[in-house]
Short mmCIF file of C-alpha atoms and ligand atoms in Angstrom, two decimals:
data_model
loop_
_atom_site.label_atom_id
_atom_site.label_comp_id
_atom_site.label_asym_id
_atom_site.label_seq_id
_atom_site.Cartn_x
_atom_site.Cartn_y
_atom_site.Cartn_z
CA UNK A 28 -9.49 2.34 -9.21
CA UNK A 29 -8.85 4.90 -6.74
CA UNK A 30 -5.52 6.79 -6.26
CA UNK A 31 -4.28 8.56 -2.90
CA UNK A 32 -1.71 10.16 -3.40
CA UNK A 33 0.29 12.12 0.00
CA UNK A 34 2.77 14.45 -0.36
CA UNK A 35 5.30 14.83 2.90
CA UNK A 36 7.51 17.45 1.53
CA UNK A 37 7.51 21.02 2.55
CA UNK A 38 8.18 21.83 -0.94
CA UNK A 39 4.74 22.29 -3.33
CA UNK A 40 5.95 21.87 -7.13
CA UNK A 41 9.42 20.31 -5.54
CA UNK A 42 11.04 17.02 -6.55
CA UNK A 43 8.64 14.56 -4.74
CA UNK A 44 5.46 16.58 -5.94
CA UNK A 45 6.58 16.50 -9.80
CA UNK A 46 7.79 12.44 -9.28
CA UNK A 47 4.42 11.77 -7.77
CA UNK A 48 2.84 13.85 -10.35
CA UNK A 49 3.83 11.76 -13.08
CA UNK A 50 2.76 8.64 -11.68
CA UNK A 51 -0.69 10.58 -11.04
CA UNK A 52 -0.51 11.70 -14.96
CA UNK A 53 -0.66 7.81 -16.01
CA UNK A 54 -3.13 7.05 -13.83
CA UNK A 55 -5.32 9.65 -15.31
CA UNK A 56 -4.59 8.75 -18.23
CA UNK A 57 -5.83 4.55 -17.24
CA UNK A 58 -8.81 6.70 -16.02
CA UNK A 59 -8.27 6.25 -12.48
CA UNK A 60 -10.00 8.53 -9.60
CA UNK A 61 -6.78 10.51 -8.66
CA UNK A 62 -6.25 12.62 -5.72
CA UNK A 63 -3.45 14.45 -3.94
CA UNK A 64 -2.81 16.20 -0.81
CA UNK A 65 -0.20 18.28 0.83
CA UNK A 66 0.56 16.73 4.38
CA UNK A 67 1.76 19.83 5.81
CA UNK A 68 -1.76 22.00 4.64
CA UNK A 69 -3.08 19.54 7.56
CA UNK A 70 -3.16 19.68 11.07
CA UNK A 71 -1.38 16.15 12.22
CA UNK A 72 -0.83 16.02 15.82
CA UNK A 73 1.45 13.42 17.16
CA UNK A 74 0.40 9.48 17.98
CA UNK A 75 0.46 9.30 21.67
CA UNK A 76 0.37 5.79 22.35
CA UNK A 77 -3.93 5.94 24.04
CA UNK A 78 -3.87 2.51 22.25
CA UNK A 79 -8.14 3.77 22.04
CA UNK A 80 -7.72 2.39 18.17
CA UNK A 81 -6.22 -1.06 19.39
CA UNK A 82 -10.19 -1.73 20.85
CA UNK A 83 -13.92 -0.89 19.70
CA UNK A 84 -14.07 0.28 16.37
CA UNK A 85 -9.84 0.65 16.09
CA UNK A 86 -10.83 4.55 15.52
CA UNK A 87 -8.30 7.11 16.31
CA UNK A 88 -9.41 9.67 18.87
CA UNK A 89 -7.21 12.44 18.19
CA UNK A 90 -9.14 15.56 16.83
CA UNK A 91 -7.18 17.45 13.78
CA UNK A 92 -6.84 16.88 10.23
CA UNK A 93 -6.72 12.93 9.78
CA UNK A 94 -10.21 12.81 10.01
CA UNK A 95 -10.41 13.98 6.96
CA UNK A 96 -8.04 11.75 5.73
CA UNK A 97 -8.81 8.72 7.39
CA UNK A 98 -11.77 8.07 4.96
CA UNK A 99 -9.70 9.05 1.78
CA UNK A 100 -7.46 5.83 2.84
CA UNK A 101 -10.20 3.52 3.54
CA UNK A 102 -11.54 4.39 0.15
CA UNK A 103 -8.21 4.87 -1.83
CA UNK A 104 -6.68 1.17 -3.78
CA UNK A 105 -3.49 2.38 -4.31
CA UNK A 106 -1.94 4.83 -1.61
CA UNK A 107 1.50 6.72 -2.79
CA UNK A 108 3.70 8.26 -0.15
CA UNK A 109 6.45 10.49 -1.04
CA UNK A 110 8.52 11.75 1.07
CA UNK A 111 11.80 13.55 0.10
CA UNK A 112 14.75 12.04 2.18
CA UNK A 113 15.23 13.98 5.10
CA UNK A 114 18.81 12.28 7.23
CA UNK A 115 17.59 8.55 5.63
CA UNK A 116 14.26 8.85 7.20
CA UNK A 117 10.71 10.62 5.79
CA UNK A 118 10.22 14.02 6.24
CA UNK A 119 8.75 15.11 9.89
CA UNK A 120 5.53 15.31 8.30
CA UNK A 121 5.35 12.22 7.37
CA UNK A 122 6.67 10.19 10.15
CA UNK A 123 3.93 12.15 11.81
CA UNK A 124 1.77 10.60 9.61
CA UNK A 125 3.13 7.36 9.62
CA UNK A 126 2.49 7.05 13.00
CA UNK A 127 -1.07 8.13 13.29
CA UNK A 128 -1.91 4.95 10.45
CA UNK A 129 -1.87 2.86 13.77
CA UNK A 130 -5.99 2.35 13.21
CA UNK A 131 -5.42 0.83 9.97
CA UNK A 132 -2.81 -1.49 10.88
CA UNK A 133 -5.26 -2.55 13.97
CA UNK A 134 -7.96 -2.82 11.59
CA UNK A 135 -6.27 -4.47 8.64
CA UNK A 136 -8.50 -2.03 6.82
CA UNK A 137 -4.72 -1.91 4.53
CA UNK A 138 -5.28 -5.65 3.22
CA UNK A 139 -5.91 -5.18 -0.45
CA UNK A 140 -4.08 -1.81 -1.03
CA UNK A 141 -1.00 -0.95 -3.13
CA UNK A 142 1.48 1.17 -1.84
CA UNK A 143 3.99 3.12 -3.71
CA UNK A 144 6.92 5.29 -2.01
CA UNK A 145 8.50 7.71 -4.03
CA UNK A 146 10.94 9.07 -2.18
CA UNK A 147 13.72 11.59 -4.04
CA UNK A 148 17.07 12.07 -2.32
CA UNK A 149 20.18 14.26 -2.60
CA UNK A 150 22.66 11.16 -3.04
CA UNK A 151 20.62 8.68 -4.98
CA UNK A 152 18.75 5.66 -4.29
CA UNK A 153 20.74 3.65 -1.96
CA UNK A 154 19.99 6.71 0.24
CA UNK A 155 16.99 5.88 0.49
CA UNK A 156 16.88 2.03 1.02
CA UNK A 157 15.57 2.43 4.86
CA UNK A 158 12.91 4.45 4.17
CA UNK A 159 11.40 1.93 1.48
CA UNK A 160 12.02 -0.77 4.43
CA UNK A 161 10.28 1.27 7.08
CA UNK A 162 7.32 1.78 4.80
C1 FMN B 203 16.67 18.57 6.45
C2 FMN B 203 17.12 17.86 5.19
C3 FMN B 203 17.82 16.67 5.30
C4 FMN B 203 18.21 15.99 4.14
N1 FMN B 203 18.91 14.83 4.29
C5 FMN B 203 19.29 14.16 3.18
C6 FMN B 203 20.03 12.94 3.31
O1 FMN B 203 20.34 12.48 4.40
N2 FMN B 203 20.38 12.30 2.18
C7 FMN B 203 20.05 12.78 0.93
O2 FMN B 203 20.37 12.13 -0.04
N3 FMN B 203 19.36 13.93 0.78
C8 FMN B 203 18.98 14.64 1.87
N4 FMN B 203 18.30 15.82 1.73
C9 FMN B 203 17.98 16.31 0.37
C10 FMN B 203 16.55 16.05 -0.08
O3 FMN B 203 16.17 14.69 0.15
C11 FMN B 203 16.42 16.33 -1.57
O4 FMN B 203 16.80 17.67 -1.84
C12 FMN B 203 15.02 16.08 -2.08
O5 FMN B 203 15.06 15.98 -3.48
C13 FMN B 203 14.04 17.19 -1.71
O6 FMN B 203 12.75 16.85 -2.18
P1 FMN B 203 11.57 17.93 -2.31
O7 FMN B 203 11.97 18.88 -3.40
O8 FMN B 203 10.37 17.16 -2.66
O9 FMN B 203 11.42 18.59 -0.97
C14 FMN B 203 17.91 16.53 2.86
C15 FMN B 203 17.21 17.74 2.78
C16 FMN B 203 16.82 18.40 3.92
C17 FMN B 203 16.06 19.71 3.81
#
């Protein structure tokens, strides 16, 4: 079992880092392939709606850093997002993010997977009902 784990907050060693790290701690433990990376140590550029991934090969044709992580998803089982709650949406990051996984909605290449949001918030969970509905 593979784990992807993405963190969209600013903060390294901040809330959603040590929430995610703990589900990443069990999964070692289960012996699971774990790995994590920092969103915003990548290069995301913004979707801009070329619609080049709707055809072909449903391949995104933006050149920056989710070429590297394009693969990671295609490989990954389980993908976790966290996102700290940022005005009851993800973090910038992250919608950036969110919105370059266009290919693998096109592609259905997400059929199978888990996801998992973790998503920490100043007021509590309630806060952060839309963003588990967006995701
Ligand atoms: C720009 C900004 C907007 C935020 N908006 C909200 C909000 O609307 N509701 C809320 O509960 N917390 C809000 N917070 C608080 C963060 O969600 C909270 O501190 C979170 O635990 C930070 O996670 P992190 O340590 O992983 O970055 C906001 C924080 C920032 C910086």
């Amino acid at each position: 079992m593979k784990i992807l784990a993405l963190i969209g907050s600013p903060r390294k060693g901040g809330n959603t880092d040590v929430l995610v790290d703990q589900i990443l701690k069990g999964c070692k433990e289960r012996g699971y392939i774990c790995e994590k990376l920092y969103l915003y140590q990548h290069k995301i550029f913004p979707c801009i709606d070329c619609r080049n991934c709707k055809k072909g090969n449903y391949i995104c044709t933006i050149n920056d850093g989710m070429k590297q992580i394009y693969p990671k998803m295609t490989e990954a089982d389980v993908i976790i997002f966290g996102t700290p709650n940022y005005w009851y949406g993800p973090t910038g990051k992250m919608k950036l993010f969110i919105d370059r996984m266009r290919p693998f909605i096109e592609n259905n290449k997400l059929r199978g997977k888990k996801g998992i949001v973790v998503t920490p918030s100043a007021e509590g969970t309630k806060a952060s009902s839309l963003i588990v509905e967006m995701f």
